[in-house]
């Protein structure tokens, strides 16, 4: 059974940092690309970052470029999102999403972890 | 940057057909996916490659994509279909989402 479990979300002060983790089970982790997608309060889904299965490519939304870094540990089936310089605009539920073939869509989603930026 | 536009809300009577549109420049040249999200739940893929339903998605869900508009159609809409629906297309490696449509049944 495929499972993506995010963790690390918390309340953080503006300007602060937080690292989200996502552990994957039930599929061939090292063959999958990973994304983080967030949903802010009263907002729609916003794509945040992408990391290719072999780490050969990574991309970030303009809103987080230079502040967020995506990494992965294939030996532990984990993906990490390092978030720095947080602002209230980053307050959201962050989803870890696994993709094998983009033409098949974003099939595997975690349950999300909440980051709240507040003083 | 590429943008997808959806109507904020659509209402439909139970048993009727719901239609949700998604507009983007030359969207018909890209594969479009649709996701359903109910309150407190993660998004669920309901359509991929413009018209395909993943295993487990009811046949009442169908879709098309041509020109600048992709359309999700729910035939015989049920109360359980009440949710937010998001279209999504790829702009290179970036997943672009529409703003979402709240379907009220």
Short mmCIF file of N, CA, C and O in Angstrom, two decimals, chain B residues 8-78:
data_model
loop_
_atom_site.label_atom_id
_atom_site.label_comp_id
_atom_site.label_asym_id
_atom_site.label_seq_id
_atom_site.Cartn_x
_atom_site.Cartn_y
_atom_site.Cartn_z
N UNK B 8 -14.97 30.11 -10.12
CA UNK B 8 -14.86 29.85 -8.67
C UNK B 8 -15.87 28.83 -8.17
O UNK B 8 -15.58 28.07 -7.24
N UNK B 9 -17.05 28.84 -8.75
CA UNK B 9 -18.09 27.95 -8.24
C UNK B 9 -19.03 27.51 -9.34
O UNK B 9 -19.23 28.21 -10.33
N UNK B 10 -19.55 26.31 -9.15
CA UNK B 10 -20.56 25.74 -10.02
C UNK B 10 -21.59 25.04 -9.14
O UNK B 10 -21.21 24.34 -8.18
N UNK B 11 -22.85 25.21 -9.46
CA UNK B 11 -23.92 24.54 -8.71
C UNK B 11 -24.68 23.61 -9.65
O UNK B 11 -24.87 23.92 -10.83
N UNK B 12 -25.11 22.49 -9.11
CA UNK B 12 -25.83 21.52 -9.92
C UNK B 12 -26.83 20.79 -9.04
O UNK B 12 -26.56 20.55 -7.85
N UNK B 13 -27.98 20.47 -9.59
CA UNK B 13 -28.97 19.69 -8.85
C UNK B 13 -28.57 18.21 -8.87
O UNK B 13 -27.97 17.74 -9.85
N UNK B 14 -28.88 17.49 -7.84
CA UNK B 14 -28.58 16.05 -7.82
C UNK B 14 -29.17 15.35 -9.04
O UNK B 14 -30.31 15.62 -9.43
N UNK B 15 -28.36 14.50 -9.65
CA UNK B 15 -28.80 13.76 -10.82
C UNK B 15 -28.56 14.47 -12.14
O UNK B 15 -28.66 13.85 -13.20
N UNK B 16 -28.26 15.74 -12.08
CA UNK B 16 -27.99 16.49 -13.29
C UNK B 16 -26.51 16.45 -13.65
O UNK B 16 -25.70 15.85 -12.96
N UNK B 17 -26.18 17.10 -14.77
CA UNK B 17 -24.79 17.10 -15.26
C UNK B 17 -24.08 18.37 -14.85
O UNK B 17 -24.58 19.47 -15.09
N UNK B 18 -22.92 18.19 -14.24
CA UNK B 18 -22.08 19.33 -13.86
C UNK B 18 -20.95 19.48 -14.86
O UNK B 18 -20.33 18.49 -15.27
N UNK B 19 -20.69 20.72 -15.23
CA UNK B 19 -19.60 21.01 -16.18
C UNK B 19 -18.68 22.07 -15.57
O UNK B 19 -19.14 23.14 -15.17
N UNK B 20 -17.40 21.73 -15.49
CA UNK B 20 -16.40 22.64 -14.95
C UNK B 20 -15.34 22.88 -16.02
O UNK B 20 -14.79 21.93 -16.57
N UNK B 21 -15.08 24.14 -16.31
CA UNK B 21 -14.12 24.47 -17.35
C UNK B 21 -12.79 24.94 -16.78
O UNK B 21 -12.70 25.38 -15.62
N UNK B 22 -11.79 24.84 -17.62
CA UNK B 22 -10.42 25.25 -17.27
C UNK B 22 -9.82 25.84 -18.53
O UNK B 22 -9.74 25.15 -19.55
N UNK B 23 -9.42 27.10 -18.46
CA UNK B 23 -8.93 27.78 -19.65
C UNK B 23 -7.48 28.16 -19.52
O UNK B 23 -7.04 28.65 -18.47
N UNK B 24 -6.75 27.98 -20.62
CA UNK B 24 -5.35 28.37 -20.67
C UNK B 24 -4.90 28.47 -22.11
O UNK B 24 -5.48 27.83 -22.99
N UNK B 25 -3.88 29.24 -22.34
CA UNK B 25 -3.40 29.45 -23.71
C UNK B 25 -2.97 28.13 -24.34
O UNK B 25 -2.09 27.43 -23.81
N UNK B 26 -3.62 27.77 -25.44
CA UNK B 26 -3.30 26.54 -26.17
C UNK B 26 -3.29 25.32 -25.24
O UNK B 26 -2.46 24.41 -25.39
N UNK B 27 -4.23 25.31 -24.31
CA UNK B 27 -4.28 24.22 -23.34
C UNK B 27 -4.47 22.87 -24.03
O UNK B 27 -4.00 21.84 -23.55
N UNK B 28 -5.15 22.89 -25.17
CA UNK B 28 -5.40 21.65 -25.89
C UNK B 28 -4.14 20.96 -26.37
O UNK B 28 -4.18 19.78 -26.72
N UNK B 29 -3.02 21.67 -26.38
CA UNK B 29 -1.75 21.07 -26.79
C UNK B 29 -1.02 20.43 -25.62
O UNK B 29 0.06 19.85 -25.79
N UNK B 30 -1.59 20.58 -24.42
CA UNK B 30 -0.97 20.00 -23.22
C UNK B 30 -1.91 18.94 -22.64
O UNK B 30 -3.13 19.02 -22.80
N UNK B 31 -1.34 17.96 -21.95
CA UNK B 31 -2.19 17.03 -21.22
C UNK B 31 -2.71 17.73 -19.97
O UNK B 31 -1.97 18.40 -19.26
N UNK B 32 -4.00 17.53 -19.70
CA UNK B 32 -4.62 18.13 -18.52
C UNK B 32 -5.09 17.03 -17.58
O UNK B 32 -5.58 15.99 -18.01
N UNK B 33 -4.92 17.29 -16.30
CA UNK B 33 -5.42 16.40 -15.25
C UNK B 33 -6.45 17.16 -14.42
O UNK B 33 -6.45 18.40 -14.39
N UNK B 34 -7.28 16.41 -13.73
CA UNK B 34 -8.27 16.99 -12.82
C UNK B 34 -8.17 16.28 -11.47
O UNK B 34 -8.01 15.06 -11.39
N UNK B 35 -8.28 17.07 -10.41
CA UNK B 35 -8.21 16.56 -9.06
C UNK B 35 -9.45 16.98 -8.29
O UNK B 35 -9.94 18.10 -8.45
N UNK B 36 -9.91 16.07 -7.44
CA UNK B 36 -11.03 16.35 -6.56
C UNK B 36 -10.49 16.46 -5.14
O UNK B 36 -9.69 15.62 -4.70
N UNK B 37 -10.89 17.51 -4.42
CA UNK B 37 -10.48 17.63 -3.03
C UNK B 37 -11.68 17.94 -2.16
O UNK B 37 -12.34 18.97 -2.34
N UNK B 38 -11.93 17.06 -1.23
CA UNK B 38 -13.00 17.27 -0.25
C UNK B 38 -12.40 17.84 1.03
O UNK B 38 -11.20 17.67 1.28
N UNK B 39 -13.22 18.52 1.82
CA UNK B 39 -12.71 19.16 3.04
C UNK B 39 -11.97 18.17 3.94
O UNK B 39 -12.46 17.07 4.21
N UNK B 40 -10.78 18.57 4.36
CA UNK B 40 -10.01 17.75 5.27
C UNK B 40 -9.30 16.58 4.62
O UNK B 40 -8.68 15.77 5.31
N UNK B 41 -9.38 16.48 3.30
CA UNK B 41 -8.75 15.36 2.60
C UNK B 41 -7.72 15.87 1.59
O UNK B 41 -7.75 17.03 1.18
N UNK B 42 -6.83 14.98 1.20
CA UNK B 42 -5.86 15.32 0.18
C UNK B 42 -6.51 15.24 -1.20
O UNK B 42 -7.52 14.55 -1.38
N UNK B 43 -5.95 15.93 -2.17
CA UNK B 43 -6.49 15.84 -3.53
C UNK B 43 -6.42 14.41 -4.07
O UNK B 43 -5.51 13.66 -3.73
N UNK B 44 -7.40 14.09 -4.90
CA UNK B 44 -7.47 12.78 -5.55
C UNK B 44 -7.53 13.00 -7.05
O UNK B 44 -8.34 13.79 -7.53
N UNK B 45 -6.68 12.30 -7.78
CA UNK B 45 -6.69 12.39 -9.24
C UNK B 45 -7.94 11.71 -9.78
O UNK B 45 -8.18 10.54 -9.48
N UNK B 46 -8.72 12.44 -10.58
CA UNK B 46 -9.93 11.84 -11.15
C UNK B 46 -9.84 11.72 -12.67
O UNK B 46 -10.57 10.92 -13.27
N UNK B 47 -8.98 12.52 -13.30
CA UNK B 47 -8.78 12.44 -14.75
C UNK B 47 -7.30 12.71 -15.04
O UNK B 47 -6.71 13.62 -14.46
N UNK B 48 -6.72 11.91 -15.93
CA UNK B 48 -5.36 12.18 -16.39
C UNK B 48 -5.31 12.06 -17.91
O UNK B 48 -6.19 11.45 -18.52
N UNK B 49 -4.27 12.63 -18.51
CA UNK B 49 -4.14 12.63 -19.98
C UNK B 49 -5.43 13.06 -20.65
O UNK B 49 -5.90 12.41 -21.58
N UNK B 50 -5.99 14.13 -20.18
CA UNK B 50 -7.18 14.78 -20.75
C UNK B 50 -8.49 14.03 -20.51
O UNK B 50 -9.50 14.65 -20.19
N UNK B 51 -8.48 12.72 -20.73
CA UNK B 51 -9.75 12.00 -20.77
C UNK B 51 -9.78 10.70 -19.97
O UNK B 51 -10.84 10.06 -19.87
N UNK B 52 -8.66 10.29 -19.40
CA UNK B 52 -8.59 8.97 -18.76
C UNK B 52 -8.93 9.00 -17.28
O UNK B 52 -8.51 9.91 -16.56
N UNK B 53 -9.68 7.99 -16.86
CA UNK B 53 -10.03 7.84 -15.45
C UNK B 53 -9.13 6.81 -14.78
O UNK B 53 -9.02 5.69 -15.27
N UNK B 54 -8.53 7.18 -13.64
CA UNK B 54 -7.76 6.17 -12.90
C UNK B 54 -8.71 5.08 -12.38
O UNK B 54 -9.92 5.29 -12.27
N UNK B 55 -8.10 3.97 -12.04
CA UNK B 55 -8.88 2.88 -11.46
C UNK B 55 -9.61 3.36 -10.22
O UNK B 55 -9.03 4.05 -9.38
N UNK B 56 -10.89 3.01 -10.12
CA UNK B 56 -11.66 3.37 -8.95
C UNK B 56 -12.47 4.64 -9.09
O UNK B 56 -13.32 4.93 -8.22
N UNK B 57 -12.22 5.41 -10.13
CA UNK B 57 -12.99 6.64 -10.36
C UNK B 57 -14.25 6.28 -11.14
O UNK B 57 -14.17 5.64 -12.19
N UNK B 58 -15.41 6.70 -10.66
CA UNK B 58 -16.67 6.33 -11.31
C UNK B 58 -16.76 6.80 -12.75
O UNK B 58 -16.21 7.83 -13.12
N UNK B 59 -17.51 6.07 -13.55
CA UNK B 59 -17.67 6.38 -14.96
C UNK B 59 -18.39 7.69 -15.20
O UNK B 59 -18.30 8.24 -16.30
N UNK B 60 -19.09 8.19 -14.19
CA UNK B 60 -19.80 9.46 -14.39
C UNK B 60 -18.84 10.64 -14.57
O UNK B 60 -19.25 11.72 -14.97
N UNK B 61 -17.56 10.43 -14.25
CA UNK B 61 -16.55 11.46 -14.46
C UNK B 61 -15.95 11.30 -15.86
O UNK B 61 -15.43 10.25 -16.21
N UNK B 62 -16.03 12.37 -16.65
CA UNK B 62 -15.42 12.38 -17.97
C UNK B 62 -14.84 13.75 -18.24
O UNK B 62 -15.14 14.71 -17.51
N UNK B 63 -14.03 13.85 -19.28
CA UNK B 63 -13.39 15.13 -19.56
C UNK B 63 -12.96 15.21 -21.01
O UNK B 63 -12.88 14.19 -21.71
N UNK B 64 -12.69 16.44 -21.42
CA UNK B 64 -12.20 16.68 -22.76
C UNK B 64 -11.24 17.85 -22.72
O UNK B 64 -11.17 18.58 -21.72
N UNK B 65 -10.50 18.04 -23.79
CA UNK B 65 -9.53 19.14 -23.86
C UNK B 65 -9.29 19.50 -25.31
O UNK B 65 -8.82 18.66 -26.09
N UNK B 66 -9.60 20.73 -25.65
CA UNK B 66 -9.42 21.17 -27.03
C UNK B 66 -9.28 22.69 -27.07
O UNK B 66 -9.89 23.39 -26.24
N UNK B 67 -8.47 23.16 -28.02
CA UNK B 67 -8.31 24.60 -28.12
C UNK B 67 -7.69 25.19 -26.86
O UNK B 67 -6.60 24.78 -26.45
N UNK B 68 -8.39 26.09 -26.25
CA UNK B 68 -7.91 26.73 -25.03
C UNK B 68 -8.64 26.27 -23.79
O UNK B 68 -8.44 26.84 -22.70
N UNK B 69 -9.50 25.27 -23.92
CA UNK B 69 -10.35 24.90 -22.79
C UNK B 69 -10.41 23.40 -22.56
O UNK B 69 -10.65 22.62 -23.48
N UNK B 70 -10.21 23.04 -21.30
CA UNK B 70 -10.45 21.66 -20.85
C UNK B 70 -11.73 21.67 -20.03
O UNK B 70 -12.04 22.64 -19.35
N UNK B 71 -12.47 20.58 -20.14
CA UNK B 71 -13.76 20.51 -19.47
C UNK B 71 -13.91 19.20 -18.71
O UNK B 71 -13.66 18.13 -19.26
N UNK B 72 -14.30 19.32 -17.46
CA UNK B 72 -14.63 18.15 -16.63
C UNK B 72 -16.15 18.06 -16.56
O UNK B 72 -16.82 19.04 -16.22
N UNK B 73 -16.67 16.89 -16.86
CA UNK B 73 -18.11 16.67 -16.83
C UNK B 73 -18.44 15.56 -15.84
O UNK B 73 -17.81 14.51 -15.85
N UNK B 74 -19.40 15.83 -14.99
CA UNK B 74 -19.87 14.82 -14.04
C UNK B 74 -21.34 14.57 -14.35
O UNK B 74 -22.19 15.45 -14.15
N UNK B 75 -21.61 13.39 -14.87
CA UNK B 75 -22.99 13.04 -15.25
C UNK B 75 -23.70 12.38 -14.07
O UNK B 75 -23.09 11.62 -13.32
N UNK B 76 -24.97 12.69 -13.92
CA UNK B 76 -25.71 12.12 -12.79
C UNK B 76 -25.05 12.45 -11.47
O UNK B 76 -24.79 11.58 -10.65
N UNK B 77 -24.77 13.73 -11.28
CA UNK B 77 -24.01 14.18 -10.11
C UNK B 77 -24.66 13.73 -8.81
O UNK B 77 -25.89 13.85 -8.64
N UNK B 78 -23.83 13.25 -7.91
CA UNK B 78 -24.31 12.80 -6.62
C UNK B 78 -23.83 13.74 -5.52
O UNK B 78 -22.85 14.47 -5.69
#
